[in-house]
Amino acid sequence: MKSLISIIALLGSISSSLSGAAQWIGLPETSASNAWFCFRKQVALDKVPKSAPVRIACDSKYWLWVNGERVVFEGQLKRGPTPVDTYCDEVNLAPYLRRGENTIAVLLWYWGKSGFSHNSSGQAGLLFDAALDDKPLPSDRSWKVIRHPAFGNTGKPYPNFRLPEPNIQFDARKDIGSWMSADFDDRAWLQAREFGEPPVAPWGKLVIRPIPQWKNSGLRDYVSTSEMQGKNGVVVTKLPYNAQITPYLKIDAPAGLKIDIRTDNDVVGNKPCVRAVYITRKGVQEYESLGWMNGHQVRYSIPEGVKVLALKYRETGYDSDFAGHFSCDDPALNLLWEEARRTLYVNMRDSYMDCPDRERAQWWGDMVTEMGQSFYVFDHAHGPLLARKGILELASWQRKDGSVYSPIPAGVTSERTQEIGGKKVEDGSWNRELPLQMLASVGWYGFWTYYQHTGDQQAISEVYPAVRSYLALWKLGPDGLVVHRAGEWDWPDWGTNADAAVLDNTWFYLALKAAVEMARLTGHAEDLPDYHQKMESIAAAFNRNFWKGDHYHSSAHAGDTDDRANAMAVVAGLAQPEQFPEIRRVLADKTYASPYMEKFVLEALFLMGAPEQGLDRMRSRYHTMLNDNFSTLWENFGGGKDRADMGSCNHAWSGGPLTILSQYAAGLAPTTPGWKTFSVRPQPGTLHAIDAGVSTQTGEIRVVIRRAEKQFRLELDAPVGTLPTVYVPKPAGGEWRRIQVNDIVVWDAKQETHPVGTSVSHLADEAQFYKLEIPAGYYTILAD
C-alpha cells in the first residue's frame, strides 16, 4: 500500500483543492451509457485575473468553452491511474476570461462501459476546481446541467467488447443550438446535484494528467473526395495517411435523413469498431462528430436529397514532434522506417495502444516495442511522458499476489462473456497475466530501456518494489532452469513452434539483468545475491540443457526449431560466439516469429555481427507490408491476399525495424542514462549511405555515414554535455591505412605507435572496429 501511494504521488496526486470547495456534480438520476451532458456556469469578474488555473475531471471525456471560445478539445484521460482513481486535467483559463460576465460551458461524454483501456466509474460526473486570482470557482449546485437530447445510440453493430467508446448518433432535429454562448437561456436547465468532494467514491483520488493535451490540426480538406456513387451512395474521402481524426460535414438537406460516417477501419478481423451517424435537420447545417476514429479513408453514406457543401476532418493526436530521423540509400528500408513511425504515432493517445481501431489497449508486449522506437522518433520533452505514464500504471495495478498484467487500465462489466486465449472473460474486462510479456515489460527492454534513454531515476525507484515482487513469483527447478509459469494466458507469440522453455529462461534472465541494475540504482544491494544466484544458475544450465550442437531446442518442445528461441539466446547473452554461425543458419531458414518477436530476431543478427543478413531478412519479411497502399504496418506478416489474414493494418508491435535501423545500422545508442555518454557503432551492412538523428536532453545527436569500397566517412554532431564513443568499422578482410579526425591523422597502420590528436582522448583497435573516444563537438572522421 505504501508503494502504491508513492506511485500515485509520482503521477501527480492532488493533495489540496484550488478553490477549497469543488464538488463532483451531475444529474440526480443514475447515468445511462453513452450519455452527453451540458454544464454551464456564469461568473462575474471585476478584473481579468493574472492567474486562472483550473483542474477538470470527469468520466469519460469533456470539451470546454469559455465565453463561446473553445479551450479544450476532448479533455480527460481514460480512467485508471490506479484501479480506483481518476485522472484530471490542468488548464489555464486566463487568456479566455474578460472583465464582467463570463460563461463557462462543458460538454461531457459519459461512456458508461469499461473496456481494455478504461475503467468506468459507473457514474457520470464533472469536477471543476478553479481559482481566479483570489476568487474561487468550484463546481457545485450553482451550476446548471441538462442531458443533451440530440446525442444517442446507433443501431447495430456496436463496437466490439474491447472498446469502451460507443458509436455516436446525433439527431440535429433535437439540437439545442449554441448553448455554450453567453446569451443562451438556460433557465429551464436543472440545478446540478452535488456528489461530494474528492476523493469521494466512485471516482477516488485525482491524479494530475501526466501527458500534454492533444495536438490539434484544426479542420482540413481531404486529399481527395470521390464523386457520390448512386442515389444513396458513398462518398469516399482520402486522408494523407493513417490518422486519428474527427469527421466534419456541411450540407443542405431536408430533415430526417440519416448519414453514416465511418473509416475504412470500421471492421477489423470481423470485429466492429467505432462509427458515427448524423440525422439531418432542414436547411444548411454543419456537424463534426467528436469521437475520434482512424484510417486512410473516411466514407460518408449520403442519402438522396442531401447536397454536400463541404467535407473536412480534424486530426488530433499525441503532442510530440517528430524530432528523430533515419534515411539510407535503400528506398524500401526508408519506407519501412517511415511506416513504422506512422504506425507508432497512430497508436499513441491516452496510452500506448496495440491498434487504434479494434482494441485501443495498452498491451505491454506492444508497448515494449513502442517505447524502444519512441526514443528514436520523438522530442525528448514530451515523447517519454507516455512511457512513464504506462510504467507507473503497470506498477499501480499490481495485484496482491505480486502478479502484473495488461492491458491496463481496464475494467469489468457483465453484459456478456467472450472467449480469449482459451479463457472466458467478461465483456470489457481483462485481468489475465501473460507471463513472458510481463517479463519483457519489467525487464531489460521495458523499464530499463526507459531509464537508459531518460535517466529518470525517480520513476525506477518508485516501481522497483513492484518489479522485485513480480520476479519473486518465478522459481528455478532442480535442473537450475526456470519453472514454466503459465499465468492466465500462456502466450509466447502468435504463430507456431514457439519453444516455451528456451523463451522462459531468456526472458527471465533479461528481467534479472535489469533487476540487478535497478537494485543498484535504488539502493537495494540486499537483493543482489538472489538475482546473481539465479542468473548464474540459468547461465550454467542453459547450454547444457538446450544446445543441440547446431541449434537451441528444449526437450519439451515437440515442434520444429524455433527462430525466436535461438534469437533470444543471443539477445539474452546466453549464447556464445562460437555458436553464432549455427544460429545464423537457423535464422536464415526459420521464419516462425510474428512481427512482435521478429524485432528480437533481427536484433540477434546485428548482435552477432551479421548486419547484411539482418537487413536481408528485414527486407524479405516486410516485403508484403511495404507493397500495399497503406501508410502503416500490419499485425501479421500474412499472405498479403486477405486483409483479415493480416490482422489490423496499424499494429504497434510491427515497428521493431525502426529501432534496429537507428540503434544498430546507424549505431546510435546511449551508454549511460539520458544519453550523457553514447556510442556511434554503425553496422551498415549492405548500405552505403545513412543519415540518422535522435533528440536527447542535451540536444540533437546526428550522424551521417558514407561508405565506399576503399573509404569510410562519418560525420558526427554531438551536443555539449555529451561524451561520444565512435566505432569505425574495419573493411572486409583487412584494416584501414589511416584514420583522420577533422583532418588530423589519429591512426596510421604503417607506424608502430598511433598518434592521437587533441580531440581524441582514447583510441583502441578492436576485432571489428577502431574505437575512438572524443568530447562533444562536430567531427568528420575519414578512414581510407
Coordinates of N, CA and C in Angstrom, one line a residue, residues 1 3 395 398-404 433 439 442 447 462-475 485 508 515 518 527 530-531 534:
M1 N 0.8 -1.2 0.0 CA 0.0 0.0 0.0 C 0.9 1.3 0.0
S3 N 3.8 1.6 -1.3 CA 4.4 1.7 -2.6 C 3.3 2.3 -3.6
A395 N 2.7 -0.7 -12.5 CA 3.0 -1.0 -11.1 C 1.9 -0.7 -10.2
Q398 N -0.6 -3.6 -9.9 CA -0.2 -4.9 -9.5 C -1.1 -5.5 -8.5
R399 N -1.4 -6.8 -8.6 CA -2.3 -7.5 -7.7 C -1.6 -7.9 -6.4
K400 N -2.4 -8.2 -5.4 CA -1.9 -8.5 -4.1 C -1.0 -9.7 -4.1
D401 N -1.1 -10.6 -5.0 CA -0.2 -11.8 -5.1 C 1.1 -11.5 -5.7
G402 N 1.3 -10.2 -6.2 CA 2.5 -9.8 -6.8 C 2.5 -9.9 -8.3
S403 N 1.5 -10.5 -8.9 CA 1.5 -10.6 -10.4 C 1.1 -9.3 -11.0
V404 N 1.5 -9.1 -12.2 CA 1.1 -7.9 -13.0 C 0.5 -8.4 -14.3
E433 N -2.8 -12.5 -16.7 CA -1.3 -12.3 -16.8 C -0.8 -13.1 -18.0
L439 N 7.5 -10.2 -18.2 CA 9.0 -10.2 -18.0 C 9.6 -9.2 -19.0
V442 N 8.9 -5.5 -17.3 CA 9.6 -5.1 -16.1 C 11.1 -5.2 -16.3
F447 N 11.2 -1.5 -18.6 CA 11.5 -0.4 -17.6 C 13.0 0.1 -17.8
E462 N 10.4 4.2 -7.8 CA 9.0 4.0 -7.3 C 8.5 2.6 -7.8
V463 N 8.9 2.2 -9.0 CA 8.4 0.9 -9.4 C 9.2 -0.3 -9.1
Y464 N 10.4 -0.1 -8.6 CA 11.3 -1.2 -8.3 C 10.7 -2.2 -7.3
P465 N 10.0 -1.8 -6.3 CA 9.4 -2.8 -5.4 C 8.4 -3.7 -6.1
A466 N 7.7 -3.1 -7.1 CA 6.7 -4.0 -7.9 C 7.5 -5.0 -8.7
V467 N 8.6 -4.5 -9.3 CA 9.5 -5.4 -10.1 C 10.0 -6.6 -9.2
R468 N 10.5 -6.2 -8.1 CA 11.0 -7.3 -7.1 C 9.9 -8.3 -6.8
S469 N 8.7 -7.8 -6.4 CA 7.6 -8.7 -6.1 C 7.2 -9.6 -7.2
Y470 N 7.2 -9.1 -8.4 CA 6.8 -9.9 -9.5 C 7.9 -11.0 -9.8
L471 N 9.1 -10.6 -9.8 CA 10.2 -11.6 -10.1 C 10.2 -12.7 -9.1
A472 N 9.8 -12.4 -7.8 CA 9.8 -13.4 -6.8 C 8.9 -14.5 -7.0
L473 N 7.9 -14.3 -7.9 CA 6.9 -15.3 -8.3 C 7.6 -16.4 -9.2
W474 N 8.7 -16.1 -9.8 CA 9.3 -17.0 -10.7 C 10.3 -17.9 -10.0
K475 N 10.3 -19.2 -10.2 CA 11.1 -20.1 -9.5 C 12.0 -20.9 -10.4
R485 N 5.9 -20.8 -16.0 CA 4.8 -20.1 -15.4 C 3.8 -19.8 -16.4
F508 N 13.4 -14.4 -18.6 CA 13.6 -14.2 -17.1 C 15.1 -13.8 -16.9
A515 N 16.9 -6.2 -13.2 CA 16.7 -6.0 -11.8 C 18.0 -5.8 -11.0
M518 N 18.6 -2.1 -11.5 CA 17.6 -1.3 -10.7 C 17.9 -1.4 -9.2
D527 N 19.2 -7.2 -2.4 CA 18.5 -8.1 -3.4 C 19.5 -8.7 -4.4
D530 N 20.5 -12.8 -4.5 CA 19.4 -13.6 -5.1 C 19.4 -13.5 -6.6
Y531 N 19.5 -12.3 -7.1 CA 19.4 -12.1 -8.6 C 20.7 -12.8 -9.2
K534 N 20.5 -16.6 -9.3 CA 19.5 -17.2 -10.3 C 20.1 -17.0 -11.7

